[in-house]
mmCIF file of C-alpha atoms in Angstrom:
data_model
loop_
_atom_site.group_PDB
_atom_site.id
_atom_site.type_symbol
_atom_site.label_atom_id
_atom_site.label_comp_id
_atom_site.label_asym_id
_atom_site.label_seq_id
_atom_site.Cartn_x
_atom_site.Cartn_y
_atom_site.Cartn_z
ATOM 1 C CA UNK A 25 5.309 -20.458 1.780
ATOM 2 C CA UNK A 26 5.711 -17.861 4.697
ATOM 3 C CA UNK A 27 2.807 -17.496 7.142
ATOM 4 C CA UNK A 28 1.535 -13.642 7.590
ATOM 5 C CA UNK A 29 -0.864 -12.920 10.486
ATOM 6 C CA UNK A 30 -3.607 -10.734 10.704
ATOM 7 C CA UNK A 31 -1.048 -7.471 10.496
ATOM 8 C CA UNK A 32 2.215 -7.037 9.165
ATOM 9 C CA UNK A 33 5.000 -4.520 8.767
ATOM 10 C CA UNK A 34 6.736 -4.313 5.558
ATOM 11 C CA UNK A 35 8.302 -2.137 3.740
ATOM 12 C CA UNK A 36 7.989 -0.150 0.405
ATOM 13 C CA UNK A 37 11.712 0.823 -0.679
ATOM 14 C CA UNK A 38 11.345 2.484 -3.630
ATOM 15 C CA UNK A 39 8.726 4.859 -2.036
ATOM 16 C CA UNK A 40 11.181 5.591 0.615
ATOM 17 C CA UNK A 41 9.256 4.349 3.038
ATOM 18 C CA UNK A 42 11.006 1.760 5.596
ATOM 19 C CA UNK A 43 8.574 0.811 7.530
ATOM 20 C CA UNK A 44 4.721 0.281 7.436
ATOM 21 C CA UNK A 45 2.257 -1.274 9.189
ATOM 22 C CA UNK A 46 -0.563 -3.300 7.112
ATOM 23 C CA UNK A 47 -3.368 -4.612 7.712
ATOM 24 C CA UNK A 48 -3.261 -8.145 5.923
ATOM 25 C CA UNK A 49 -6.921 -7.930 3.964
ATOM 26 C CA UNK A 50 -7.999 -11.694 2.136
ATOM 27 C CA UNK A 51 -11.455 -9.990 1.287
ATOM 28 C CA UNK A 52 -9.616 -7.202 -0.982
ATOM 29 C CA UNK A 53 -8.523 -7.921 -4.354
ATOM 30 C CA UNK A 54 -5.534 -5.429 -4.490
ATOM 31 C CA UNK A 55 -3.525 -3.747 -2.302
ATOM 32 C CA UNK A 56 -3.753 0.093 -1.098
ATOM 33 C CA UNK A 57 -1.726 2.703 0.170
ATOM 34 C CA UNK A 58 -2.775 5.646 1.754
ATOM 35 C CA UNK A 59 -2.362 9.036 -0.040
ATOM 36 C CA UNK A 60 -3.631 11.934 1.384
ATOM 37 C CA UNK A 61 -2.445 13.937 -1.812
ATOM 38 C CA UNK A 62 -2.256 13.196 -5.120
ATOM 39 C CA UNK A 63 -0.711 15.268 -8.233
ATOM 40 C CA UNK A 64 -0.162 14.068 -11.440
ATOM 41 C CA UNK A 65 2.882 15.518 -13.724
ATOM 42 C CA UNK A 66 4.614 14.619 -16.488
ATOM 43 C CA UNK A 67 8.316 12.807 -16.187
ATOM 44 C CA UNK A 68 10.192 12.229 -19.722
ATOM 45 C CA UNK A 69 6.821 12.301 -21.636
ATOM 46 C CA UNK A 70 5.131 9.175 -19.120
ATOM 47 C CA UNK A 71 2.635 9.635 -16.672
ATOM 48 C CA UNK A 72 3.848 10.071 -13.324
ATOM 49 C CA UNK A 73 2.162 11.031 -9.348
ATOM 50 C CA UNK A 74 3.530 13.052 -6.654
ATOM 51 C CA UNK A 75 2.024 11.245 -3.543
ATOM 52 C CA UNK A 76 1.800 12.518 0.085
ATOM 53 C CA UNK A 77 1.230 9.995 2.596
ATOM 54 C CA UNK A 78 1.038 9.969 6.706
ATOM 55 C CA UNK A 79 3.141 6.423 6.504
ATOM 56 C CA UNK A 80 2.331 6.450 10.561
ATOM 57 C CA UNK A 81 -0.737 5.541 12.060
ATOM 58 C CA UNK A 82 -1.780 8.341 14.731
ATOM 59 C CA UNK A 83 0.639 10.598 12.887
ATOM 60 C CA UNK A 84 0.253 13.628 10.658
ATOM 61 C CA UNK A 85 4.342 13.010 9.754
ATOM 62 C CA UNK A 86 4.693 13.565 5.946
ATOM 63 C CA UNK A 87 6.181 11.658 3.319
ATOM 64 C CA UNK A 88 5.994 12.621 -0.147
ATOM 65 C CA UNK A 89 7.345 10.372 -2.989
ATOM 66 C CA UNK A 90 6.963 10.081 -6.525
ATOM 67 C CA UNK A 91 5.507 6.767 -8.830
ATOM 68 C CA UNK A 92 4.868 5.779 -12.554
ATOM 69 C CA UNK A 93 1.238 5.774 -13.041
ATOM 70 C CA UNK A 94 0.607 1.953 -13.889
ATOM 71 C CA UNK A 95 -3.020 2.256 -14.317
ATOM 72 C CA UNK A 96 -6.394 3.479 -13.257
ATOM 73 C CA UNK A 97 -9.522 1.302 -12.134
ATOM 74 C CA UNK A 98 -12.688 1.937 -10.399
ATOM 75 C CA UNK A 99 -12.281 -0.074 -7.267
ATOM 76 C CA UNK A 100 -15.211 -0.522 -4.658
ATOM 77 C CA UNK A 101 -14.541 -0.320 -1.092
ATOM 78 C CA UNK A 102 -15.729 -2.490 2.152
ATOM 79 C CA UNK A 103 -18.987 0.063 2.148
ATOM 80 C CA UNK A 104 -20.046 -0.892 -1.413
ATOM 81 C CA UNK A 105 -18.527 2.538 -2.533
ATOM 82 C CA UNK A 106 -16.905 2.802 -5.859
ATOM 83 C CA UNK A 107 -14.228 5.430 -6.615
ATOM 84 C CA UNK A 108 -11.610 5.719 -9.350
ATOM 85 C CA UNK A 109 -8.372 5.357 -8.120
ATOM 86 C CA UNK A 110 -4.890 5.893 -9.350
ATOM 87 C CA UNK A 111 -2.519 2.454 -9.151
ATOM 88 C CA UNK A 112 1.199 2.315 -8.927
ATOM 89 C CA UNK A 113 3.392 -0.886 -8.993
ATOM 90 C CA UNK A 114 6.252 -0.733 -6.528
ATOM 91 C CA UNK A 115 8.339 -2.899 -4.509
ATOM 92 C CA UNK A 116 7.332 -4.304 -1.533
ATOM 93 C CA UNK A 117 9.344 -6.025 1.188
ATOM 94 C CA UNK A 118 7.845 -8.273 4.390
ATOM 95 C CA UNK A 119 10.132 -10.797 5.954
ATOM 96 C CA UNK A 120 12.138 -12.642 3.010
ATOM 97 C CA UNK A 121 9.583 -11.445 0.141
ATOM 98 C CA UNK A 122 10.465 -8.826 -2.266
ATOM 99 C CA UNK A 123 8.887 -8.186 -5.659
ATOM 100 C CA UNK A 124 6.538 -5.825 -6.791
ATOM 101 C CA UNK A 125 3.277 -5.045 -6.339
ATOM 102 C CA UNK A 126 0.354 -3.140 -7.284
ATOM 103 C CA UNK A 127 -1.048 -0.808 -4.772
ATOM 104 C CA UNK A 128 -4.053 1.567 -5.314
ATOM 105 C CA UNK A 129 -4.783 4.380 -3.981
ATOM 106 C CA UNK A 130 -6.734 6.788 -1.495
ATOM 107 C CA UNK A 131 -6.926 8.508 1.286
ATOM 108 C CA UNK A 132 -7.738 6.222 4.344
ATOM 109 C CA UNK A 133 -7.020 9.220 7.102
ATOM 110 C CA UNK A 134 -10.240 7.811 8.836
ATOM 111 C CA UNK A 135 -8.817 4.361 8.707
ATOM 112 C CA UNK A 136 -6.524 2.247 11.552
ATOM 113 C CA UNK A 137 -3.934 0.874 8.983
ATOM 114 C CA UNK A 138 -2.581 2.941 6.515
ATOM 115 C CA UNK A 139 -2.211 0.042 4.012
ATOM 116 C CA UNK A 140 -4.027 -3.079 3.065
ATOM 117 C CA UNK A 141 -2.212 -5.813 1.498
ATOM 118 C CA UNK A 142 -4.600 -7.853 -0.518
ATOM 119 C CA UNK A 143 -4.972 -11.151 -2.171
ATOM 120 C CA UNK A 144 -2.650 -10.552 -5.749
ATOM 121 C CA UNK A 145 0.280 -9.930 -3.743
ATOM 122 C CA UNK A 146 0.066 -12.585 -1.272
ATOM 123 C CA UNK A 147 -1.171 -14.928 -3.944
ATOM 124 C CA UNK A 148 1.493 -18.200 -4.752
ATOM 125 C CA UNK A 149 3.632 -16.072 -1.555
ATOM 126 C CA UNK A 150 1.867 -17.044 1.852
ATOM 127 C CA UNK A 151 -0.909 -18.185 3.959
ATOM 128 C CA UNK A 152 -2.593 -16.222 6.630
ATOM 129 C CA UNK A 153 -3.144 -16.785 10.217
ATOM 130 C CA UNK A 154 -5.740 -14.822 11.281
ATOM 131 C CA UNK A 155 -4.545 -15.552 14.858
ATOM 132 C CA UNK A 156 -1.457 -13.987 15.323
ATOM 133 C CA UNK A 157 0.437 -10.932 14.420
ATOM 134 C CA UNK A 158 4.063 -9.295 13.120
ATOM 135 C CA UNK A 159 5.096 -13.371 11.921
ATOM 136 C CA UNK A 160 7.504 -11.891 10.203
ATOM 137 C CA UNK A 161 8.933 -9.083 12.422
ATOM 138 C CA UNK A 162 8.371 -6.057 13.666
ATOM 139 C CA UNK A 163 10.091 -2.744 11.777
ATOM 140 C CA UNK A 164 10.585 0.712 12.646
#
C-alpha cells in the first residue's frame, strides 16, 4: 500500500483537470469536488452535468467540464448539515494510483481545499500519515 499524508495533489484526467490539491479526509465517507456551478442537460438520452469549478485554491480561475450523473444522495457535512448533492464517478490519479472514483459535489468556495478525498477511495489503496504532506509528489 502507498502512504498519503495529511494533503495530497492528484489529479482528475478525465475532468481535465491536472492538478489538484486535496485535503486527505478519514472522517468523510466519500470524496468531494468543488463546483461552484452546476447544470444538468441531457447527452444521448443519459443524464449528464456541466460543472464549473475554481480547481485553485486562492483562485477565481475557471474550469468547466462535463460528467455522467452517477447518482444523487443526501450527504451531511462536518457541521451536521445535510444537503442533496449530485455524484459523478471519474478517474482519479495520485502517485501510482489510478481508478475511479466517486466524488460528490458542492460548492466549498469558503473552504481551504477544494477537494476531499475520503475513505471509499483510499480504502484497500493506502494508509495515512497524518504527519507529513505531498508523499506522493507535488503537481502543478
Amino acid at each position: 500500500m502507498q502512504t498519503l499524508g495529511w494533503r495530497e495533489w492528484g489529479a482528475l484526467p478525465e475532468l481535465g483537470i491536472n492538478a489538484i490539491k486535496m485535503k486527505v479526509d478519514t472522517g468523510a465517507r466519500t470524496s468531494c469536488l468543488h463546483a461552484f456551478k452546476l447544470e444538468p442537460f441531457n447527452k444521448n438520452g443519459e443524464d449528464w452535468l456541466r460543472i464549473w469549478v475554481h480547481p485553485e485554491q486562492n483562485s477565481d480561475r475557471e474550469h468547466v467540464c462535463e460528467a455522467k450523473i452517477y447518482d444523487q444522495r443526501e450527504v451531511t457535512d462536518s457541521g451536521g448539515h445535510t444537503e442533496l448533492r449530485y455524484v459523478i464517478k471519474t478517474k482519479l490519479t495520485i502517485g501510482d494510483f489510478a481508478d475511479a472514483v466517486e466524488l460528490t459535489l458542492t460548492n466549498r468556495d469558503s473552504m481551504k481545499f477544494r477537494m476531499l478525498l475520503g475513505r471509499q477511495a483510499m480504502r484497500g489503496e493506502f494508509l495515512v500519515d497524518p504527519d507529513a504532506s505531498y508523499l506522493q509528489g507535488v503537481l502543478s
